[in-house]
Short mmCIF file of N, CA, C and O and ligand atoms in Angstrom, two decimals:
data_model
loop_
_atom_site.label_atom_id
_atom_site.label_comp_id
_atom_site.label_asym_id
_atom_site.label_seq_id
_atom_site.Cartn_x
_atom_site.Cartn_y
_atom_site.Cartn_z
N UNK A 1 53.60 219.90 -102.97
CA UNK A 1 54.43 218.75 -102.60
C UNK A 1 53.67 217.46 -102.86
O UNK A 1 53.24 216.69 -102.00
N UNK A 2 53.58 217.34 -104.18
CA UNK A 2 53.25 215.54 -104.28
C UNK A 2 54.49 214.55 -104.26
O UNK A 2 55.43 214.42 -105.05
N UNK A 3 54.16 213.86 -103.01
CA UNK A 3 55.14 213.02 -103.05
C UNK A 3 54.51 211.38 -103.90
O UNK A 3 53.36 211.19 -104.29
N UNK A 4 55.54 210.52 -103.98
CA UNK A 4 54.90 209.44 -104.08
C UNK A 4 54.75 208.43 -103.50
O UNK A 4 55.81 207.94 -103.12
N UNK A 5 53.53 207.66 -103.15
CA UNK A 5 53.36 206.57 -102.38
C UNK A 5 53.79 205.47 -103.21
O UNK A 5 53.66 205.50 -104.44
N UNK A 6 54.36 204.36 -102.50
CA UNK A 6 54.56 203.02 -102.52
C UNK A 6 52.83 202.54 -102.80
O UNK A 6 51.90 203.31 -102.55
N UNK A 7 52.62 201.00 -103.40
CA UNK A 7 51.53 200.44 -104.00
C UNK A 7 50.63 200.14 -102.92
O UNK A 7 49.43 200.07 -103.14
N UNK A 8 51.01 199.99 -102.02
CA UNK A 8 50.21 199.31 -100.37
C UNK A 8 49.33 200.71 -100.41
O UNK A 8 48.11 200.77 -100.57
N UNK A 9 50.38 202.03 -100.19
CA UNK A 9 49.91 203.39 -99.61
C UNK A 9 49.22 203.70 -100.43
O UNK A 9 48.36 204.54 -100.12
N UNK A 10 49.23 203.10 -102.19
CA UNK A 10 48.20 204.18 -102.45
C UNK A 10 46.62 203.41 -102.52
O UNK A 10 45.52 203.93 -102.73
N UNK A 11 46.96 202.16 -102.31
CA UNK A 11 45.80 201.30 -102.39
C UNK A 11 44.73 201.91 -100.85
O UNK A 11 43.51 201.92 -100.66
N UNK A 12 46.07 202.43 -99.87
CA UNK A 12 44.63 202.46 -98.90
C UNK A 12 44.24 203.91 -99.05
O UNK A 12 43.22 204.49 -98.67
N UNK A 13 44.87 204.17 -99.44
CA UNK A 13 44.18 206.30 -99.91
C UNK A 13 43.31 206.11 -100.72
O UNK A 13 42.43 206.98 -100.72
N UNK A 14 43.17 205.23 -101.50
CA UNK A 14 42.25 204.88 -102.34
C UNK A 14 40.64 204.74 -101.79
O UNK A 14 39.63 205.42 -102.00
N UNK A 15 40.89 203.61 -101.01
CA UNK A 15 40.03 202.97 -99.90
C UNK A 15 39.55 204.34 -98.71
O UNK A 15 38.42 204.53 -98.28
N UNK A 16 40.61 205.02 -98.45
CA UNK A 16 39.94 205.89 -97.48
C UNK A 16 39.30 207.21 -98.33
O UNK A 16 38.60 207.92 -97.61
N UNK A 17 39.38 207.49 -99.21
CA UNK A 17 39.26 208.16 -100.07
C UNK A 17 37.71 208.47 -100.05
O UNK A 17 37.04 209.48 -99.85
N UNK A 18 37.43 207.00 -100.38
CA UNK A 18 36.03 206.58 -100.95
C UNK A 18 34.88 206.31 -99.90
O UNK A 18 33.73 205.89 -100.01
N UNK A 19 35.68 206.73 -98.81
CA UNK A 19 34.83 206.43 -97.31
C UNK A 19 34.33 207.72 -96.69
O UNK A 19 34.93 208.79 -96.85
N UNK A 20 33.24 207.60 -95.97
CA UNK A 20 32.87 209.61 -95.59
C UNK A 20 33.45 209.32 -94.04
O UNK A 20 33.31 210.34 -93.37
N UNK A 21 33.94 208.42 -93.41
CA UNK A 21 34.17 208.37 -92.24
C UNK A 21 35.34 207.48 -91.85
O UNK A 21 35.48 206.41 -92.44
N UNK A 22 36.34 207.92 -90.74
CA UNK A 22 37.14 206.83 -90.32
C UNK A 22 36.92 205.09 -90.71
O UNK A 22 35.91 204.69 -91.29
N UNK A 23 37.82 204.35 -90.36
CA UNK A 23 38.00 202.57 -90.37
C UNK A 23 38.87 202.64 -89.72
O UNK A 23 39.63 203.60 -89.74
N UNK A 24 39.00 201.69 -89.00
CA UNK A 24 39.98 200.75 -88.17
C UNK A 24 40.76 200.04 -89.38
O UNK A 24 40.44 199.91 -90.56
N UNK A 25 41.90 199.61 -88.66
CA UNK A 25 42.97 198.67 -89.60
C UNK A 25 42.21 197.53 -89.53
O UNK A 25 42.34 197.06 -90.66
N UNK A 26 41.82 197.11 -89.19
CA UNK A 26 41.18 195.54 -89.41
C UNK A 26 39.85 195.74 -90.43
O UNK A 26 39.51 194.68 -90.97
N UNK A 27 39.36 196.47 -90.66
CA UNK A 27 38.07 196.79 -91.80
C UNK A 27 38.89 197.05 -92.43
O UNK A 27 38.06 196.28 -92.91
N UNK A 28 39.97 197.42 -93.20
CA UNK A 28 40.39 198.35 -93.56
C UNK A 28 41.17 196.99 -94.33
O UNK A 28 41.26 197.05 -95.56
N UNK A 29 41.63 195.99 -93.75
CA UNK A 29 42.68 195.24 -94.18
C UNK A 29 41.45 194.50 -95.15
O UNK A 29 41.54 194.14 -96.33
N UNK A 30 40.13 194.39 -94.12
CA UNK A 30 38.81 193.63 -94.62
C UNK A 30 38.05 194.21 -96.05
O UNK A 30 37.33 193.60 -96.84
N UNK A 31 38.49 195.62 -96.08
CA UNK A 31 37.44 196.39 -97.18
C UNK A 31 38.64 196.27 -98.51
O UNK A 31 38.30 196.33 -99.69
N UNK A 32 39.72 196.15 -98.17
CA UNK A 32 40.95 196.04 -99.16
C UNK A 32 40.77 194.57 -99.77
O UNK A 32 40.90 194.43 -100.98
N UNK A 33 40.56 193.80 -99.19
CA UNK A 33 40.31 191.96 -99.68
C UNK A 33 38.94 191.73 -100.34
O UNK A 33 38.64 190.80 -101.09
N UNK A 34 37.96 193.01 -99.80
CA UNK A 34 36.76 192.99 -100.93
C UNK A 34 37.05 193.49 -101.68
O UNK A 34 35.98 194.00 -102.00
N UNK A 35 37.69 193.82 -102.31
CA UNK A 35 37.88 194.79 -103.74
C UNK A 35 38.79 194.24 -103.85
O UNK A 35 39.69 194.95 -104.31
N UNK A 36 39.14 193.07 -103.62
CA UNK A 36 40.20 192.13 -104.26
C UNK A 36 41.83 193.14 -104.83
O UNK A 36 42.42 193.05 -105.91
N UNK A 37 42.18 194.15 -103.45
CA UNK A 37 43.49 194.18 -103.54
C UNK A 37 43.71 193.81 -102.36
O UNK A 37 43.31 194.72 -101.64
N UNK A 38 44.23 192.76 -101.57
CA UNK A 38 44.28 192.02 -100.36
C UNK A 38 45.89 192.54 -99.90
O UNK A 38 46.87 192.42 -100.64
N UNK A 39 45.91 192.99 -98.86
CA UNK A 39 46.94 193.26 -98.28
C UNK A 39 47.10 192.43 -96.83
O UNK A 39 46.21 191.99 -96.11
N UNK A 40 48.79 192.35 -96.64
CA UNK A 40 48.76 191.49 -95.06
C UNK A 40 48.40 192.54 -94.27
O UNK A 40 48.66 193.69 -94.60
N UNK A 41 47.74 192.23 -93.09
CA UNK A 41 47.47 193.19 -91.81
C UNK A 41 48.56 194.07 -91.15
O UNK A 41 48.43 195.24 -90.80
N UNK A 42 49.64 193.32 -91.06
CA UNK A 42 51.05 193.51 -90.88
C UNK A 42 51.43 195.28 -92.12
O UNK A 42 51.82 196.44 -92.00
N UNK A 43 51.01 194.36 -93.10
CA UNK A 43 51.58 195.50 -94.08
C UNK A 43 50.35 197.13 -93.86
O UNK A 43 50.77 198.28 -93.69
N UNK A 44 49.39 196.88 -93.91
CA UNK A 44 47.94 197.77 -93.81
C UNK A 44 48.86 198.15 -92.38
O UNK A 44 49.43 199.21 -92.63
N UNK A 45 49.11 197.82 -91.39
CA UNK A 45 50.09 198.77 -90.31
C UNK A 45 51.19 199.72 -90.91
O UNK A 45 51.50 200.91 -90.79
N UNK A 46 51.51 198.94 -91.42
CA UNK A 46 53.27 199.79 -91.49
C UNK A 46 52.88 201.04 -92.73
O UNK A 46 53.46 202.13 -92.77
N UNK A 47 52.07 200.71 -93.47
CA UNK A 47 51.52 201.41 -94.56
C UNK A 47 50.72 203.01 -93.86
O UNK A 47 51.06 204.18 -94.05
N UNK A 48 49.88 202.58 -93.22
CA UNK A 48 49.49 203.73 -92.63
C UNK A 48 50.23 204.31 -91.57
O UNK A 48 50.04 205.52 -91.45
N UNK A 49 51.27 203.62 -90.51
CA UNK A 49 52.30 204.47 -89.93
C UNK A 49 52.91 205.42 -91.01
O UNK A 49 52.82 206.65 -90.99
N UNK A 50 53.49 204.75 -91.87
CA UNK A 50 54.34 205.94 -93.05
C UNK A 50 53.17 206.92 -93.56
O UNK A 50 53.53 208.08 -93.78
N UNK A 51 52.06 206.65 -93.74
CA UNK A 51 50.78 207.56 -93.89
C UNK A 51 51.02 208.75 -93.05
O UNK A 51 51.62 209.72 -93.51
N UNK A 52 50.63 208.71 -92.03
CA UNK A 52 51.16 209.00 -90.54
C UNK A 52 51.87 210.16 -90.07
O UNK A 52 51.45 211.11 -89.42
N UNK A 53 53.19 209.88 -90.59
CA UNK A 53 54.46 210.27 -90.27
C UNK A 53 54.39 211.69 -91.56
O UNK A 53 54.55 212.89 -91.33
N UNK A 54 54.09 211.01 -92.90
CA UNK A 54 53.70 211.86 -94.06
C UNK A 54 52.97 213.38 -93.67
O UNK A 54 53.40 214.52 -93.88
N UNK A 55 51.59 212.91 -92.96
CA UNK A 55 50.95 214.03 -92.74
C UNK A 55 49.57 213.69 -93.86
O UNK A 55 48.80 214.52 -94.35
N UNK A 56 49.59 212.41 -94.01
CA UNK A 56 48.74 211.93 -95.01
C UNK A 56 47.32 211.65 -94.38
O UNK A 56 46.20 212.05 -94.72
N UNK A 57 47.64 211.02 -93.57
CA UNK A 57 47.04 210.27 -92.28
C UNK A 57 46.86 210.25 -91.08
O UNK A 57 47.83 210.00 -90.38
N UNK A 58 45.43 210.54 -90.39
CA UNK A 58 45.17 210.93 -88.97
C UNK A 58 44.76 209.58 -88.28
O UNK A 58 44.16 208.71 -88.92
N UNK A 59 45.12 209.42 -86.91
CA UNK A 59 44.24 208.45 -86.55
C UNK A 59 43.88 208.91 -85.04
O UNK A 59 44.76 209.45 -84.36
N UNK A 60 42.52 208.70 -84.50
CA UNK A 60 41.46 209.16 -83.85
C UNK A 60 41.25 208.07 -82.56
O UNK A 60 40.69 207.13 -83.12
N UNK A 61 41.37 207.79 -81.47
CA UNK A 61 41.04 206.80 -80.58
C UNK A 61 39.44 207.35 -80.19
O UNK A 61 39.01 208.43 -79.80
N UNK A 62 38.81 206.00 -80.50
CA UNK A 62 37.58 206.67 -79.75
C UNK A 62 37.28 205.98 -78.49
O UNK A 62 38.22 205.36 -77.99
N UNK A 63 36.10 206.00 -77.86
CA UNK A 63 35.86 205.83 -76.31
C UNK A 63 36.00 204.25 -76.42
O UNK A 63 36.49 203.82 -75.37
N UNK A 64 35.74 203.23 -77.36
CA UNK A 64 35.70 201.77 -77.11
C UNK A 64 37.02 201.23 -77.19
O UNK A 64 37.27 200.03 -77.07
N UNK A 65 38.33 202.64 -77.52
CA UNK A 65 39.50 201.86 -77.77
C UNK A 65 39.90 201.87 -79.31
O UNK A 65 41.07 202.13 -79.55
N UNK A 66 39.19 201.65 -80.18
CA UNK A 66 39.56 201.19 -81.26
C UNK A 66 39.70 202.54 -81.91
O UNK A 66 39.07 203.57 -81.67
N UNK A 67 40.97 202.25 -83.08
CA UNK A 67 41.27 203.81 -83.76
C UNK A 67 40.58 203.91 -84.55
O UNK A 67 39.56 203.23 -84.41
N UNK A 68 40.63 204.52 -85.46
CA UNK A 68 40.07 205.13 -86.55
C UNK A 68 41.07 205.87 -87.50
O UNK A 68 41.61 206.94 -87.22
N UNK A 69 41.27 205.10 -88.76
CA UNK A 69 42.53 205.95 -89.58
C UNK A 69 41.57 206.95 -90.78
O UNK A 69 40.84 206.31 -91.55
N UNK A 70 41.60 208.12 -90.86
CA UNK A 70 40.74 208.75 -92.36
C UNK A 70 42.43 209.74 -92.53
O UNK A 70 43.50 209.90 -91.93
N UNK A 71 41.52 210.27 -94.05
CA UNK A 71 42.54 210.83 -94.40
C UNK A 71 42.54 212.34 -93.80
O UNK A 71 41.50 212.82 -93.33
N UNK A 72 43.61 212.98 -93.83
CA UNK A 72 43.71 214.32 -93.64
C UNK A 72 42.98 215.62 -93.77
O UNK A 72 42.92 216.63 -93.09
N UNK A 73 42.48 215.26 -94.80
CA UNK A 73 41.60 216.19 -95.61
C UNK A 73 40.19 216.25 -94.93
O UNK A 73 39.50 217.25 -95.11
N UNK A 74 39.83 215.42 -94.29
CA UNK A 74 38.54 215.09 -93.94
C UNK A 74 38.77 215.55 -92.73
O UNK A 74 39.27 214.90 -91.81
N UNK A 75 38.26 217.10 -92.67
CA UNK A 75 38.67 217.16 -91.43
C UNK A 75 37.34 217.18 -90.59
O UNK A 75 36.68 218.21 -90.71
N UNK A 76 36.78 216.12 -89.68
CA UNK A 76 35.39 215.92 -89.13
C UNK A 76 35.61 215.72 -87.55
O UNK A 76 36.59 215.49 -86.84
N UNK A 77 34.51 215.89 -87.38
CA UNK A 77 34.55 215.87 -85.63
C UNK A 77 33.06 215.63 -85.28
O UNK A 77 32.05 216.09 -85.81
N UNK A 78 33.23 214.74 -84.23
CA UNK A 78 31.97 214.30 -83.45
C UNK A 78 30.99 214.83 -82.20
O UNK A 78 31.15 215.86 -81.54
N UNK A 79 30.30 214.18 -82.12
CA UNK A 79 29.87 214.39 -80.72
C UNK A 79 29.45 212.73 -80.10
O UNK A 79 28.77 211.95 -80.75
N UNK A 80 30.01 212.42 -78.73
CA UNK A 80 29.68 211.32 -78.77
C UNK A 80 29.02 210.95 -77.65
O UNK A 80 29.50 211.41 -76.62
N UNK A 81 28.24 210.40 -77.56
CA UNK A 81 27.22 209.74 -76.31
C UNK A 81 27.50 209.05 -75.44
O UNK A 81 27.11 207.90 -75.67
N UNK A 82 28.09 209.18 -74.33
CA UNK A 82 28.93 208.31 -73.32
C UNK A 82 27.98 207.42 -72.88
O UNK A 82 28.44 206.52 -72.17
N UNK A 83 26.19 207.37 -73.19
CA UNK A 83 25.81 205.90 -72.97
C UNK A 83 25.31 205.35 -73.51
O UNK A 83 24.74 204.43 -72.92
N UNK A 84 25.14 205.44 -74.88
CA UNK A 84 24.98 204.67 -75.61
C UNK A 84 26.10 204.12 -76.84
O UNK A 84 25.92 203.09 -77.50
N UNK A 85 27.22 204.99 -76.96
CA UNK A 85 28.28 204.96 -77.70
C UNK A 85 27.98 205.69 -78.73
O UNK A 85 28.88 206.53 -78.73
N UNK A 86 27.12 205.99 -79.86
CA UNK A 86 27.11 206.46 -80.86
C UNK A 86 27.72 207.53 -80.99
O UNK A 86 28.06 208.18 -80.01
N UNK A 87 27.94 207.87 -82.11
CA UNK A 87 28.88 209.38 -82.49
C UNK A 87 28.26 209.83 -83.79
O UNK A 87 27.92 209.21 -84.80
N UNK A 88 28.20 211.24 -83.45
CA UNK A 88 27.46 211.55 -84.50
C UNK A 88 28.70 213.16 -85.03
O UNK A 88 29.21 214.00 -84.30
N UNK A 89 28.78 212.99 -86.59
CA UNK A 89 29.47 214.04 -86.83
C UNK A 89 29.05 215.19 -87.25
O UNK A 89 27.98 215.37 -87.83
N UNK A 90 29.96 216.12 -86.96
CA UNK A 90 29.64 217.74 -87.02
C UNK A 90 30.25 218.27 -88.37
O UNK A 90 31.17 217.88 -89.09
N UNK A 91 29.56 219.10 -88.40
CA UNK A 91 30.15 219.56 -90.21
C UNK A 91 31.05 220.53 -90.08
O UNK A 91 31.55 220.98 -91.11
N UNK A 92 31.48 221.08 -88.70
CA UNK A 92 32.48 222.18 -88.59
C UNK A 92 33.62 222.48 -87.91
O UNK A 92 33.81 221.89 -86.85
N UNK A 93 34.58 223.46 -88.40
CA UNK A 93 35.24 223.26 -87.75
C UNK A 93 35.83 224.76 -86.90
O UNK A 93 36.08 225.86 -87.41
N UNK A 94 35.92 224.43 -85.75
CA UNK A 94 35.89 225.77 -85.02
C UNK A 94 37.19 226.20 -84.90
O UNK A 94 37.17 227.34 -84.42
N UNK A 95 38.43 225.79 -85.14
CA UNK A 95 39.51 225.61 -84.78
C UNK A 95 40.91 226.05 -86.36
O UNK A 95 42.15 226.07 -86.37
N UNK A 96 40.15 226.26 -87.15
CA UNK A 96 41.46 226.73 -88.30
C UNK A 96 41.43 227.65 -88.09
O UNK A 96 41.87 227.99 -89.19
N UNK A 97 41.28 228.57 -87.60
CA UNK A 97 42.05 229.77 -87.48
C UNK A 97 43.28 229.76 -86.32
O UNK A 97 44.43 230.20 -86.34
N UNK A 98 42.56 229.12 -85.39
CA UNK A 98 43.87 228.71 -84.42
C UNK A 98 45.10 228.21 -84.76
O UNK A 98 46.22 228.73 -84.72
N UNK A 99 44.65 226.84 -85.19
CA UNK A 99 45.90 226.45 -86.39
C UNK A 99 47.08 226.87 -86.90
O UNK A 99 48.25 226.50 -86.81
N UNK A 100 46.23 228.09 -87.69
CA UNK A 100 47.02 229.15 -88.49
C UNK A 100 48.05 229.70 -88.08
O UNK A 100 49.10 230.01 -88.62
N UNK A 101 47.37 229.87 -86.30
CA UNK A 101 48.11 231.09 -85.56
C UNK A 101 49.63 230.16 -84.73
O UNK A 101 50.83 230.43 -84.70
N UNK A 102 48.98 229.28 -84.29
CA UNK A 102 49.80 228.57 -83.96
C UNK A 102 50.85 227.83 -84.72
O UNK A 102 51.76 227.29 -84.09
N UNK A 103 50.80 227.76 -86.03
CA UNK A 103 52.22 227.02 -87.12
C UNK A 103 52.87 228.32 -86.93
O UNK A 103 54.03 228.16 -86.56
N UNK A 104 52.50 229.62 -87.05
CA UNK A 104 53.27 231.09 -86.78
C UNK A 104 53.54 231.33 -85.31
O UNK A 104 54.51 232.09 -85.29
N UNK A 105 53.16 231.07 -84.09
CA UNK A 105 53.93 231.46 -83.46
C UNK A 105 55.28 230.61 -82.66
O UNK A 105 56.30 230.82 -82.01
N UNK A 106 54.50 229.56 -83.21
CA UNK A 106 55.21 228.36 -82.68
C UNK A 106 56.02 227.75 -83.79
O UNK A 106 56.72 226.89 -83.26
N UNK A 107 56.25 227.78 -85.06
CA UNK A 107 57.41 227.54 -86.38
C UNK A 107 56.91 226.29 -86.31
O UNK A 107 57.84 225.51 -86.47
N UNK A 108 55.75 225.66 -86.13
CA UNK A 108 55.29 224.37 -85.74
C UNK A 108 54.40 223.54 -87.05
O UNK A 108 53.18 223.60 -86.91
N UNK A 109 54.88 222.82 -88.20
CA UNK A 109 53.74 222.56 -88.71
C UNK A 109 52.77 221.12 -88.91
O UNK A 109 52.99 220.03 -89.43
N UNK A 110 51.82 221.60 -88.33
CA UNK A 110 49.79 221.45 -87.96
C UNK A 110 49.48 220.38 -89.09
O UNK A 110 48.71 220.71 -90.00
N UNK A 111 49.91 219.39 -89.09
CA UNK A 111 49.20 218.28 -89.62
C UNK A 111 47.96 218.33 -89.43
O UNK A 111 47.32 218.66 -90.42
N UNK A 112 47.36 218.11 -88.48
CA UNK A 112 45.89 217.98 -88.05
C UNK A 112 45.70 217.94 -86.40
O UNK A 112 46.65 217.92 -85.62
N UNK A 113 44.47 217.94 -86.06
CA UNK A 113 44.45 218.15 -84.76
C UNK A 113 42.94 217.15 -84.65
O UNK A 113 42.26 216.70 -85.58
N UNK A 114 42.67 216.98 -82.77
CA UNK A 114 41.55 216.39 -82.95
C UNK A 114 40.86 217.24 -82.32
O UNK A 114 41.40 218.26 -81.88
N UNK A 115 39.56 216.98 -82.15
CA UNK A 115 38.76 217.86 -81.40
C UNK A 115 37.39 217.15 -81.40
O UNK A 115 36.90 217.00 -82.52
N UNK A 116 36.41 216.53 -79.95
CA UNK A 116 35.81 215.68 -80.24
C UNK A 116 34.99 215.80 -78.29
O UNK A 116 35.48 215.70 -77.17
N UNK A 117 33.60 216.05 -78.79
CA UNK A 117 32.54 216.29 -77.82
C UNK A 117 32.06 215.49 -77.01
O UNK A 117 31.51 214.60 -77.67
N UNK A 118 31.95 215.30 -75.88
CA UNK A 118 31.62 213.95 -75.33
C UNK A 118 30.30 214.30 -74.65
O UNK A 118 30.23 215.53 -74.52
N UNK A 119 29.33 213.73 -74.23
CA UNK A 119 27.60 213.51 -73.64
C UNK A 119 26.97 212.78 -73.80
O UNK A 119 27.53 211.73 -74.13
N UNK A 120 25.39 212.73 -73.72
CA UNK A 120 24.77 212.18 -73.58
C UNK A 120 23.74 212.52 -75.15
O UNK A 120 23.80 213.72 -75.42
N UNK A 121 23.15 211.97 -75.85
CA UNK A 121 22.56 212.11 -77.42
C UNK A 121 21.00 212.54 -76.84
O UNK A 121 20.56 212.40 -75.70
N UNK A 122 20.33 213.10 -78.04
CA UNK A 122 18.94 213.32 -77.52
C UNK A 122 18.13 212.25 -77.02
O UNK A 122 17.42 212.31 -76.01
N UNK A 123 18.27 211.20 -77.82
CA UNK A 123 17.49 209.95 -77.61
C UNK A 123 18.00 209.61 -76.06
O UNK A 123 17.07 209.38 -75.29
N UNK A 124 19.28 209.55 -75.49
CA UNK A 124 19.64 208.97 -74.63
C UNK A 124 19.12 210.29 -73.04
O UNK A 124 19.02 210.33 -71.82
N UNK A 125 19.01 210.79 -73.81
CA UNK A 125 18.37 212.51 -72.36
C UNK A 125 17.06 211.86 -72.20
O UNK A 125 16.73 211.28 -71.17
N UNK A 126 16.33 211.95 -73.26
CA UNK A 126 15.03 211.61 -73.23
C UNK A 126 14.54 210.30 -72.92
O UNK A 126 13.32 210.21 -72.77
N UNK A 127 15.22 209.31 -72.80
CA UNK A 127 14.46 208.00 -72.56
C UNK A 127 14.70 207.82 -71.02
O UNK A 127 13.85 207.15 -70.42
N UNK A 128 15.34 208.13 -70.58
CA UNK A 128 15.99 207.84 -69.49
C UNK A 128 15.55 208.75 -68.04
O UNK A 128 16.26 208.89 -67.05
N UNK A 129 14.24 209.27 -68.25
CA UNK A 129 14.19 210.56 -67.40
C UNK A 129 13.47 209.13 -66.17
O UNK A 129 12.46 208.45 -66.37
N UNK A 130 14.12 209.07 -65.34
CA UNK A 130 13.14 208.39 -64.02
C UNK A 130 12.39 208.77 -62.73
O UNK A 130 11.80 207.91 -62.08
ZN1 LIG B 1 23.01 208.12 -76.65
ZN1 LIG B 2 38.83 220.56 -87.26
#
């Protein structure tokens, strides 16, 4: 099923494409105006909602609030440090087989899912012992 994107959509698949990690819409509107295809902010919304809706496009809330749009394919997951903020990603994924089971028992189909670790980082265990 290749569908086709409109010029906005494929400019930011482009852009996320070329990224190993989530962006926010506002980098995103920002990394599009450096490479001099400038899109309105307005539009970089509505563009990735239809992303979205497609199954093209995931987006991720992390602990500060702010989303994170990557593409589908990338399917990554963190671990994140509740005091220092950092997030660090994991190369795996524990969860496609579940997936699988679940578009079959449930006639349900599994765009993507999140799955995402929350603690404390080594650096942050270790500095902190009082
Ligand atoms: Zn930490
Ligand atoms: Zn996964």
């Amino acid at each position: 099923m290749k569908a086709q994107y409109n010029r906005s959509q494929e400019q930011i698949i482009q852009v996320l494409k070329s990224l190993k990690c989530g962006i926010s819409a506002q980098n995103l509107y920002l990394e599009l105006k450096n490479r001099d295809q400038p899109l309105g902010l307005a539009t970089v919304y509505r563009a990735l909602d239809a992303l979205k809706v497609r199954g093209t496009v995931k987006s991720i809330t992390l602990t500060s609030g702010e989303a994170l749009h990557s593409l589908i394919s990338q399917d990554q997951h963190h671990l994140n440090c509740v005091e220092c903020g950092q997030s660090f990603p994991i190369n795996e994924c524990p969860v496609h087989l579940l997936e699988k089971r679940l578009e079959q028992t449930h006639h349900f189909q599994v765009y993507y899912h999140t799955l995402e670790f929350f603690g404390r980082c080594h650096q942050c265990s270790t500095k902190s012992v009082l």
